[in-house]
PDB file of C-alpha atoms in Angstrom:
ATOM      1  CA  MET A   1     143.770  35.721 195.023  1.00  0.00           C
ATOM      2  CA  HIS A   2     142.010  37.009 198.130  1.00  0.00           C
ATOM      3  CA  GLY A   3     142.050  40.539 196.707  1.00  0.00           C
ATOM      4  CA  LEU A   4     140.531  39.423 193.401  1.00  0.00           C
ATOM      5  CA  THR A   5     137.636  37.536 195.010  1.00  0.00           C
ATOM      6  CA  PRO A   6     135.602  40.581 196.121  1.00  0.00           C
ATOM      7  CA  ILE A   7     136.376  42.437 192.871  1.00  0.00           C
ATOM      8  CA  PHE A   8     135.263  39.518 190.706  1.00  0.00           C
ATOM      9  CA  SER A   9     132.168  38.992 192.866  1.00  0.00           C
ATOM     10  CA  THR A  10     131.283  42.683 192.762  1.00  0.00           C
ATOM     11  CA  VAL A  11     131.638  42.979 188.979  1.00  0.00           C
ATOM     12  CA  THR A  12     129.742  39.727 188.364  1.00  0.00           C
ATOM     13  CA  ALA A  13     126.842  40.584 190.683  1.00  0.00           C
ATOM     14  CA  SER A  14     126.541  44.080 189.251  1.00  0.00           C
ATOM     15  CA  PHE A  15     126.751  42.836 185.652  1.00  0.00           C
ATOM     16  CA  LEU A  16     124.173  40.051 186.016  1.00  0.00           C
ATOM     17  CA  ALA A  17     121.699  42.131 188.019  1.00  0.00           C
ATOM     18  CA  SER A  18     122.024  45.064 185.639  1.00  0.00           C
ATOM     19  CA  PHE A  19     121.681  42.759 182.624  1.00  0.00           C
ATOM     20  CA  VAL A  20     118.313  41.491 183.863  1.00  0.00           C
ATOM     21  CA  GLU A  21     117.006  44.977 184.618  1.00  0.00           C
ATOM     22  CA  VAL A  22     118.276  46.467 181.340  1.00  0.00           C
ATOM     23  CA  VAL A  23     116.631  43.656 179.345  1.00  0.00           C
ATOM     24  CA  GLU A  24     113.272  44.474 180.949  1.00  0.00           C
ATOM     25  CA  ALA A  25     113.669  48.213 180.345  1.00  0.00           C
ATOM     26  CA  PHE A  26     114.844  47.651 176.771  1.00  0.00           C
ATOM     27  CA  THR A  27     111.675  45.681 175.971  1.00  0.00           C
ATOM     28  CA  ILE A  28     109.510  48.733 176.717  1.00  0.00           C
ATOM     29  CA  VAL A  29     111.849  51.190 174.981  1.00  0.00           C
ATOM     30  CA  LEU A  30     111.884  48.936 171.902  1.00  0.00           C
ATOM     31  CA  ALA A  31     108.081  48.759 171.896  1.00  0.00           C
ATOM     32  CA  VAL A  32     107.898  52.554 172.034  1.00  0.00           C
ATOM     33  CA  GLY A  33     110.533  52.947 169.310  1.00  0.00           C
ATOM     34  CA  LEU A  34     108.924  50.539 166.857  1.00  0.00           C
ATOM     35  CA  THR A  35     105.363  51.747 167.525  1.00  0.00           C
ATOM     36  CA  ARG A  36     105.678  55.511 167.996  1.00  0.00           C
ATOM     37  CA  GLY A  37     109.169  56.256 166.702  1.00  0.00           C
ATOM     38  CA  TRP A  38     112.633  56.484 168.200  1.00  0.00           C
ATOM     39  CA  ARG A  39     112.458  60.147 169.152  1.00  0.00           C
ATOM     40  CA  PRO A  40     110.005  59.713 172.096  1.00  0.00           C
ATOM     41  CA  ALA A  41     111.598  56.366 172.986  1.00  0.00           C
ATOM     42  CA  LEU A  42     115.137  57.713 173.222  1.00  0.00           C
ATOM     43  CA  SER A  43     114.180  61.069 174.741  1.00  0.00           C
ATOM     44  CA  GLY A  44     112.296  59.382 177.580  1.00  0.00           C
ATOM     45  CA  ALA A  45     115.104  56.896 178.150  1.00  0.00           C
ATOM     46  CA  ALA A  46     117.761  59.630 178.074  1.00  0.00           C
ATOM     47  CA  LEU A  47     115.896  61.740 180.628  1.00  0.00           C
ATOM     48  CA  ALA A  48     115.631  58.734 182.951  1.00  0.00           C
ATOM     49  CA  LEU A  49     119.356  57.984 182.575  1.00  0.00           C
ATOM     50  CA  ILE A  50     120.215  61.611 183.439  1.00  0.00           C
ATOM     51  CA  LEU A  51     118.084  61.383 186.589  1.00  0.00           C
ATOM     52  CA  LEU A  52     119.711  58.070 187.561  1.00  0.00           C
ATOM     53  CA  ALA A  53     123.189  59.542 187.039  1.00  0.00           C
ATOM     54  CA  ALA A  54     122.216  62.442 189.285  1.00  0.00           C
ATOM     55  CA  LEU A  55     121.145  59.994 192.003  1.00  0.00           C
ATOM     56  CA  VAL A  56     124.535  58.264 191.851  1.00  0.00           C
ATOM     57  CA  LEU A  57     126.398  61.580 191.992  1.00  0.00           C
ATOM     58  CA  ILE A  58     124.320  62.761 194.952  1.00  0.00           C
ATOM     59  CA  PHE A  59     124.185  59.643 197.098  1.00  0.00           C
ATOM     60  CA  GLY A  60     127.519  58.073 196.166  1.00  0.00           C
ATOM     61  CA  PRO A  61     129.746  60.654 197.928  1.00  0.00           C
ATOM     62  CA  LEU A  62     127.417  60.793 200.948  1.00  0.00           C
ATOM     63  CA  LEU A  63     128.245  57.164 201.744  1.00  0.00           C
ATOM     64  CA  ALA A  64     131.854  58.148 202.399  1.00  0.00           C
ATOM     65  CA  LEU A  65     130.646  60.151 205.417  1.00  0.00           C
ATOM     66  CA  ILE A  66     129.216  57.052 207.121  1.00  0.00           C
ATOM     67  CA  PRO A  67     131.527  54.989 209.380  1.00  0.00           C
ATOM     68  CA  ILE A  68     132.532  51.825 207.510  1.00  0.00           C
ATOM     69  CA  ALA A  69     131.190  49.412 210.148  1.00  0.00           C
ATOM     70  CA  VAL A  70     127.783  51.102 210.141  1.00  0.00           C
ATOM     71  CA  LEU A  71     127.770  51.227 206.337  1.00  0.00           C
ATOM     72  CA  GLN A  72     128.625  47.533 206.053  1.00  0.00           C
ATOM     73  CA  PHE A  73     125.874  46.569 208.500  1.00  0.00           C
ATOM     74  CA  VAL A  74     123.159  48.732 206.902  1.00  0.00           C
ATOM     75  CA  VAL A  75     124.109  47.774 203.332  1.00  0.00           C
ATOM     76  CA  GLY A  76     124.410  44.132 204.385  1.00  0.00           C
ATOM     77  CA  VAL A  77     120.901  44.028 205.845  1.00  0.00           C
ATOM     78  CA  LEU A  78     119.455  45.771 202.773  1.00  0.00           C
ATOM     79  CA  LEU A  79     121.228  43.346 200.456  1.00  0.00           C
ATOM     80  CA  ILE A  80     119.881  40.371 202.401  1.00  0.00           C
ATOM     81  CA  LEU A  81     116.341  41.714 202.069  1.00  0.00           C
ATOM     82  CA  PHE A  82     116.829  42.630 198.413  1.00  0.00           C
ATOM     83  CA  GLY A  83     118.548  39.353 197.537  1.00  0.00           C
ATOM     84  CA  MET A  84     115.932  37.254 199.325  1.00  0.00           C
ATOM     85  CA  ARG A  85     113.204  39.009 197.342  1.00  0.00           C
ATOM     86  CA  TRP A  86     114.932  38.040 194.074  1.00  0.00           C
ATOM     87  CA  LEU A  87     115.516  34.507 195.375  1.00  0.00           C
ATOM     88  CA  ARG A  88     111.914  34.052 196.465  1.00  0.00           C
ATOM     89  CA  LYS A  89     110.549  35.035 193.056  1.00  0.00           C
ATOM     90  CA  ALA A  90     113.139  32.935 191.200  1.00  0.00           C
ATOM     91  CA  ILE A  91     112.378  29.870 193.327  1.00  0.00           C
ATOM     92  CA  LEU A  92     108.605  30.199 192.943  1.00  0.00           C
ATOM     93  CA  ARG A  93     108.935  30.736 189.183  1.00  0.00           C
ATOM     94  CA  SER A  94     111.272  27.780 188.781  1.00  0.00           C
ATOM     95  CA  VAL A  95     108.678  25.411 190.280  1.00  0.00           C
ATOM     96  CA  GLY A  96     105.711  26.976 188.452  1.00  0.00           C
ATOM     97  CA  VAL A  97     103.988  28.564 191.449  1.00  0.00           C
ATOM     98  CA  ILE A  98     104.081  31.952 189.708  1.00  0.00           C
ATOM     99  CA  ALA A  99     104.481  32.618 186.000  1.00  0.00           C
ATOM    100  CA  LEU A 100     107.834  33.236 184.392  1.00  0.00           C
ATOM    101  CA  HIS A 101     108.442  36.753 183.115  1.00  0.00           C
ATOM    102  CA  ASP A 102     107.800  36.778 179.359  1.00  0.00           C
ATOM    103  CA  GLU A 103     109.530  39.538 177.373  1.00  0.00           C
ATOM    104  CA  GLU A 104     107.521  38.769 174.222  1.00  0.00           C
ATOM    105  CA  GLN A 105     104.290  39.123 176.188  1.00  0.00           C
ATOM    106  CA  ALA A 106     105.474  42.346 177.827  1.00  0.00           C
ATOM    107  CA  PHE A 107     106.430  43.708 174.388  1.00  0.00           C
ATOM    108  CA  SER A 108     103.035  42.801 172.895  1.00  0.00           C
ATOM    109  CA  LYS A 109     101.161  44.295 175.839  1.00  0.00           C
ATOM    110  CA  GLU A 110     103.070  47.593 175.679  1.00  0.00           C
ATOM    111  CA  THR A 111     102.700  47.738 171.890  1.00  0.00           C
ATOM    112  CA  GLU A 112      98.936  47.270 172.187  1.00  0.00           C
ATOM    113  CA  VAL A 113      98.686  50.059 174.759  1.00  0.00           C
ATOM    114  CA  LEU A 114     100.673  52.423 172.531  1.00  0.00           C
ATOM    115  CA  ARG A 115      98.503  51.608 169.508  1.00  0.00           C
ATOM    116  CA  ARG A 116      95.344  52.375 171.485  1.00  0.00           C
ATOM    117  CA  GLN A 117      96.855  55.758 172.331  1.00  0.00           C
ATOM    118  CA  ALA A 118      97.679  56.524 168.683  1.00  0.00           C
ATOM    119  CA  GLY A 119      94.637  58.778 168.267  1.00  0.00           C
ATOM    120  CA  ASP A 120      95.469  60.813 171.356  1.00  0.00           C
ATOM    121  CA  ARG A 121      97.039  64.228 170.725  1.00  0.00           C
ATOM    122  CA  ARG A 122      99.486  63.412 173.492  1.00  0.00           C
ATOM    123  CA  ALA A 123     100.509  60.102 171.916  1.00  0.00           C
ATOM    124  CA  ASP A 124     104.197  60.987 171.558  1.00  0.00           C
ATOM    125  CA  TYR A 125     104.276  62.441 175.064  1.00  0.00           C
ATOM    126  CA  LEU A 126     102.666  59.318 176.539  1.00  0.00           C
ATOM    127  CA  ALA A 127     105.128  57.149 174.613  1.00  0.00           C
ATOM    128  CA  ALA A 128     108.072  59.132 175.982  1.00  0.00           C
ATOM    129  CA  VAL A 129     106.628  58.794 179.496  1.00  0.00           C
ATOM    130  CA  ALA A 130     106.347  55.017 179.062  1.00  0.00           C
ATOM    131  CA  SER A 131     110.001  54.856 178.013  1.00  0.00           C
ATOM    132  CA  PHE A 132     111.021  57.136 180.886  1.00  0.00           C
ATOM    133  CA  LYS A 133     109.145  55.102 183.499  1.00  0.00           C
ATOM    134  CA  ALA A 134     110.550  51.781 182.266  1.00  0.00           C
ATOM    135  CA  VAL A 135     114.163  52.969 182.352  1.00  0.00           C
ATOM    136  CA  LEU A 136     113.733  54.801 185.654  1.00  0.00           C
ATOM    137  CA  LEU A 137     112.003  51.961 187.516  1.00  0.00           C
ATOM    138  CA  GLU A 138     114.470  49.311 186.370  1.00  0.00           C
ATOM    139  CA  GLY A 139     117.376  51.750 186.678  1.00  0.00           C
ATOM    140  CA  VAL A 140     116.671  52.535 190.323  1.00  0.00           C
ATOM    141  CA  GLU A 141     117.295  48.895 191.150  1.00  0.00           C
ATOM    142  CA  VAL A 142     120.524  48.986 189.143  1.00  0.00           C
ATOM    143  CA  VAL A 143     121.674  52.106 191.002  1.00  0.00           C
ATOM    144  CA  PHE A 144     120.906  50.505 194.353  1.00  0.00           C
ATOM    145  CA  ILE A 145     122.781  47.333 193.446  1.00  0.00           C
ATOM    146  CA  VAL A 146     125.794  49.239 192.103  1.00  0.00           C
ATOM    147  CA  ILE A 147     126.042  51.430 195.198  1.00  0.00           C
ATOM    148  CA  ALA A 148     125.291  48.601 197.620  1.00  0.00           C
ATOM    149  CA  VAL A 149     127.677  45.956 196.289  1.00  0.00           C
ATOM    150  CA  GLY A 150     130.402  48.499 195.696  1.00  0.00           C
ATOM    151  CA  ALA A 151     130.192  50.812 198.698  1.00  0.00           C
ATOM    152  CA  ALA A 152     131.003  48.456 201.567  1.00  0.00           C
ATOM    153  CA  HIS A 153     134.513  47.700 200.249  1.00  0.00           C
ATOM    154  CA  GLY A 154     135.098  50.845 198.207  1.00  0.00           C
ATOM    155  CA  GLN A 155     134.477  49.089 194.880  1.00  0.00           C
ATOM    156  CA  THR A 156     131.772  51.326 193.435  1.00  0.00           C
ATOM    157  CA  LEU A 157     133.884  51.876 190.313  1.00  0.00           C
ATOM    158  CA  TYR A 158     134.087  48.123 189.635  1.00  0.00           C
ATOM    159  CA  ALA A 159     130.349  47.737 190.271  1.00  0.00           C
ATOM    160  CA  GLY A 160     129.657  50.636 187.923  1.00  0.00           C
ATOM    161  CA  LEU A 161     131.811  49.074 185.205  1.00  0.00           C
ATOM    162  CA  GLY A 162     129.884  45.821 185.539  1.00  0.00           C
ATOM    163  CA  ALA A 163     126.574  47.675 185.142  1.00  0.00           C
ATOM    164  CA  LEU A 164     127.909  49.668 182.182  1.00  0.00           C
ATOM    165  CA  ALA A 165     129.085  46.487 180.458  1.00  0.00           C
ATOM    166  CA  ALA A 166     125.605  44.975 180.884  1.00  0.00           C
ATOM    167  CA  PHE A 167     123.966  48.104 179.476  1.00  0.00           C
ATOM    168  CA  VAL A 168     126.243  48.191 176.432  1.00  0.00           C
ATOM    169  CA  LEU A 169     125.819  44.467 175.744  1.00  0.00           C
ATOM    170  CA  VAL A 170     122.006  44.579 175.914  1.00  0.00           C
ATOM    171  CA  MET A 171     121.882  47.672 173.712  1.00  0.00           C
ATOM    172  CA  LEU A 172     124.174  46.147 171.082  1.00  0.00           C
ATOM    173  CA  ILE A 173     122.267  42.849 170.958  1.00  0.00           C
ATOM    174  CA  GLY A 174     118.843  44.479 171.116  1.00  0.00           C
ATOM    175  CA  LEU A 175     119.502  47.084 168.441  1.00  0.00           C
ATOM    176  CA  ALA A 176     121.018  44.407 166.206  1.00  0.00           C
ATOM    177  CA  VAL A 177     118.044  42.021 166.382  1.00  0.00           C
ATOM    178  CA  HIS A 178     115.300  44.688 166.825  1.00  0.00           C
ATOM    179  CA  ARG A 179     113.201  42.369 168.938  1.00  0.00           C
ATOM    180  CA  PRO A 180     112.735  41.577 172.648  1.00  0.00           C
ATOM    181  CA  LEU A 181     115.499  39.451 174.154  1.00  0.00           C
ATOM    182  CA  ALA A 182     113.071  36.690 175.028  1.00  0.00           C
ATOM    183  CA  ARG A 183     115.657  33.897 174.970  1.00  0.00           C
ATOM    184  CA  VAL A 184     117.652  35.343 177.850  1.00  0.00           C
ATOM    185  CA  PRO A 185     117.402  32.840 180.765  1.00  0.00           C
ATOM    186  CA  GLU A 186     116.060  35.625 182.965  1.00  0.00           C
ATOM    187  CA  ASN A 187     114.855  33.504 185.865  1.00  0.00           C
ATOM    188  CA  ALA A 188     118.163  31.630 186.069  1.00  0.00           C
ATOM    189  CA  LEU A 189     120.003  34.953 186.130  1.00  0.00           C
ATOM    190  CA  LYS A 190     117.695  36.250 188.852  1.00  0.00           C
ATOM    191  CA  PHE A 191     118.335  33.082 190.842  1.00  0.00           C
ATOM    192  CA  VAL A 192     122.107  33.585 190.643  1.00  0.00           C
ATOM    193  CA  VAL A 193     121.857  37.305 191.404  1.00  0.00           C
ATOM    194  CA  GLY A 194     119.618  36.591 194.383  1.00  0.00           C
ATOM    195  CA  LEU A 195     122.209  34.158 195.700  1.00  0.00           C
ATOM    196  CA  MET A 196     125.035  36.640 195.183  1.00  0.00           C
ATOM    197  CA  LEU A 197     123.244  39.610 196.757  1.00  0.00           C
ATOM    198  CA  THR A 198     122.181  37.539 199.760  1.00  0.00           C
ATOM    199  CA  SER A 199     125.739  36.251 200.151  1.00  0.00           C
ATOM    200  CA  PHE A 200     127.137  39.777 200.018  1.00  0.00           C
ATOM    201  CA  GLY A 201     124.530  40.816 202.562  1.00  0.00           C
ATOM    202  CA  VAL A 202     125.417  38.063 205.024  1.00  0.00           C
ATOM    203  CA  PHE A 203     129.141  38.740 204.614  1.00  0.00           C
ATOM    204  CA  TRP A 204     128.911  42.496 205.116  1.00  0.00           C
ATOM    205  CA  THR A 205     126.391  42.284 207.930  1.00  0.00           C
ATOM    206  CA  GLY A 206     128.854  40.042 209.731  1.00  0.00           C
ATOM    207  CA  GLU A 207     131.704  42.463 209.072  1.00  0.00           C
ATOM    208  CA  GLY A 208     129.579  45.336 210.301  1.00  0.00           C
ATOM    209  CA  LEU A 209     129.004  43.419 213.545  1.00  0.00           C
ATOM    210  CA  GLY A 210     132.748  42.797 213.884  1.00  0.00           C
ATOM    211  CA  ALA A 211     132.857  39.188 212.691  1.00  0.00           C
ATOM    212  CA  ASP A 212     136.237  37.842 211.609  1.00  0.00           C
ATOM    213  CA  TRP A 213     135.371  35.579 208.681  1.00  0.00           C
ATOM    214  CA  PRO A 214     137.637  32.514 208.236  1.00  0.00           C
ATOM    215  CA  GLY A 215     139.570  32.924 205.012  1.00  0.00           C
ATOM    216  CA  ALA A 216     138.711  36.639 204.854  1.00  0.00           C
ATOM    217  CA  ASP A 217     137.111  37.467 201.484  1.00  0.00           C
ATOM    218  CA  LEU A 218     137.152  33.822 200.404  1.00  0.00           C
ATOM    219  CA  ALA A 219     134.387  33.272 202.968  1.00  0.00           C
ATOM    220  CA  LEU A 220     132.063  34.819 200.366  1.00  0.00           C
ATOM    221  CA  LEU A 221     132.375  31.646 198.295  1.00  0.00           C
ATOM    222  CA  ALA A 222     131.487  29.445 201.265  1.00  0.00           C
ATOM    223  CA  ILE A 223     128.498  31.615 202.157  1.00  0.00           C
ATOM    224  CA  PHE A 224     127.342  31.498 198.527  1.00  0.00           C
ATOM    225  CA  ALA A 225     127.643  27.695 198.495  1.00  0.00           C
ATOM    226  CA  VAL A 226     125.613  27.307 201.699  1.00  0.00           C
ATOM    227  CA  ILE A 227     122.828  29.632 200.520  1.00  0.00           C
ATOM    228  CA  ALA A 228     122.786  27.957 197.095  1.00  0.00           C
ATOM    229  CA  ALA A 229     122.501  24.490 198.663  1.00  0.00           C
ATOM    230  CA  ALA A 230     119.633  25.643 200.880  1.00  0.00           C
ATOM    231  CA  SER A 231     117.864  27.300 197.925  1.00  0.00           C
ATOM    232  CA  PHE A 232     118.139  24.218 195.704  1.00  0.00           C
ATOM    233  CA  ALA A 233     116.839  22.098 198.581  1.00  0.00           C
ATOM    234  CA  ILE A 234     113.815  24.402 198.822  1.00  0.00           C
ATOM    235  CA  VAL A 235     113.271  24.096 195.065  1.00  0.00           C
ATOM    236  CA  ARG A 236     113.294  20.291 195.283  1.00  0.00           C
ATOM    237  CA  TRP A 237     110.895  20.367 198.218  1.00  0.00           C
ATOM    238  CA  LEU A 238     108.503  22.738 196.437  1.00  0.00           C
ATOM    239  CA  ARG A 239     108.585  20.636 193.280  1.00  0.00           C
ATOM    240  CA  GLY A 240     107.376  17.746 195.390  1.00  0.00           C
ATOM    241  CA  ALA A 241     104.595  19.900 196.795  1.00  0.00           C
ATOM    242  CA  TYR A 242     103.712  21.431 193.394  1.00  0.00           C
ATOM    243  CA  PRO A 243     104.438  18.657 190.857  1.00  0.00           C
ATOM    244  CA  ALA A 244     102.625  20.364 187.976  1.00  0.00           C
ATOM    245  CA  PRO A 245     103.238  23.966 186.814  1.00  0.00           C
ATOM    246  CA  ALA A 246     100.475  26.432 187.533  1.00  0.00           C
ATOM    247  CA  LYS A 247      98.106  27.122 184.645  1.00  0.00           C
ATOM    248  CA  GLY A 248      99.220  29.952 182.425  1.00  0.00           C
ATOM    249  CA  VAL A 249     102.881  29.628 183.274  1.00  0.00           C
ATOM    250  CA  ALA A 250     104.965  30.616 180.267  1.00  0.00           C
ATOM    251  CA  ARG A 251     107.756  28.151 179.565  1.00  0.00           C
TER     252      ARG A 251
END
């Protein structure tokens, strides 16, 4: 059971985080495909995926050269910072302080931009660049998460499988419906991922400092519960301070 806890946590965190990022990238690629054609959309996306794969192949093996305690501490601190950023946005969106991310709106905005560029001789090139940038920007976060959640305990393969499963699932659903995946509870997923990444960060930072966690890997669940309780308490407090959603918030 103890051995399955970090594996399950790693796969779940990688899958959920990758799912959110792939949904956002897919929205732009879909807009390019339906507006300018699938050739520039897929060529830009493919080039970005090749570059991301190269990053994994370059930086993945280099991590093996770093002492495990140092690696756990550095990755732990980065995950805390990264996870808290996701948590902060998810909390503020859940109480209406900042607007929820709207895939339909993002799709319409990108489509409008591409249509304005239709008369440009470089229209296909600009469309491919838009697809490339979307996949690369969202993919960099996926690569970081996969390497970070997998490296500290030698579970990069499991993290990679979680990310691959998310990619395949989004592609299958998206290509089947041919529309943005607007009904995905993106903010809820970001909330959970923020909790998981922060929990991983606290756990591995402690291990890097030589902490002996009670219950070994099962301590991850306790850390997650504490951070979740604190986050929900903050949400309740903010809802009291901001009882009405901010104007323009998409529900």
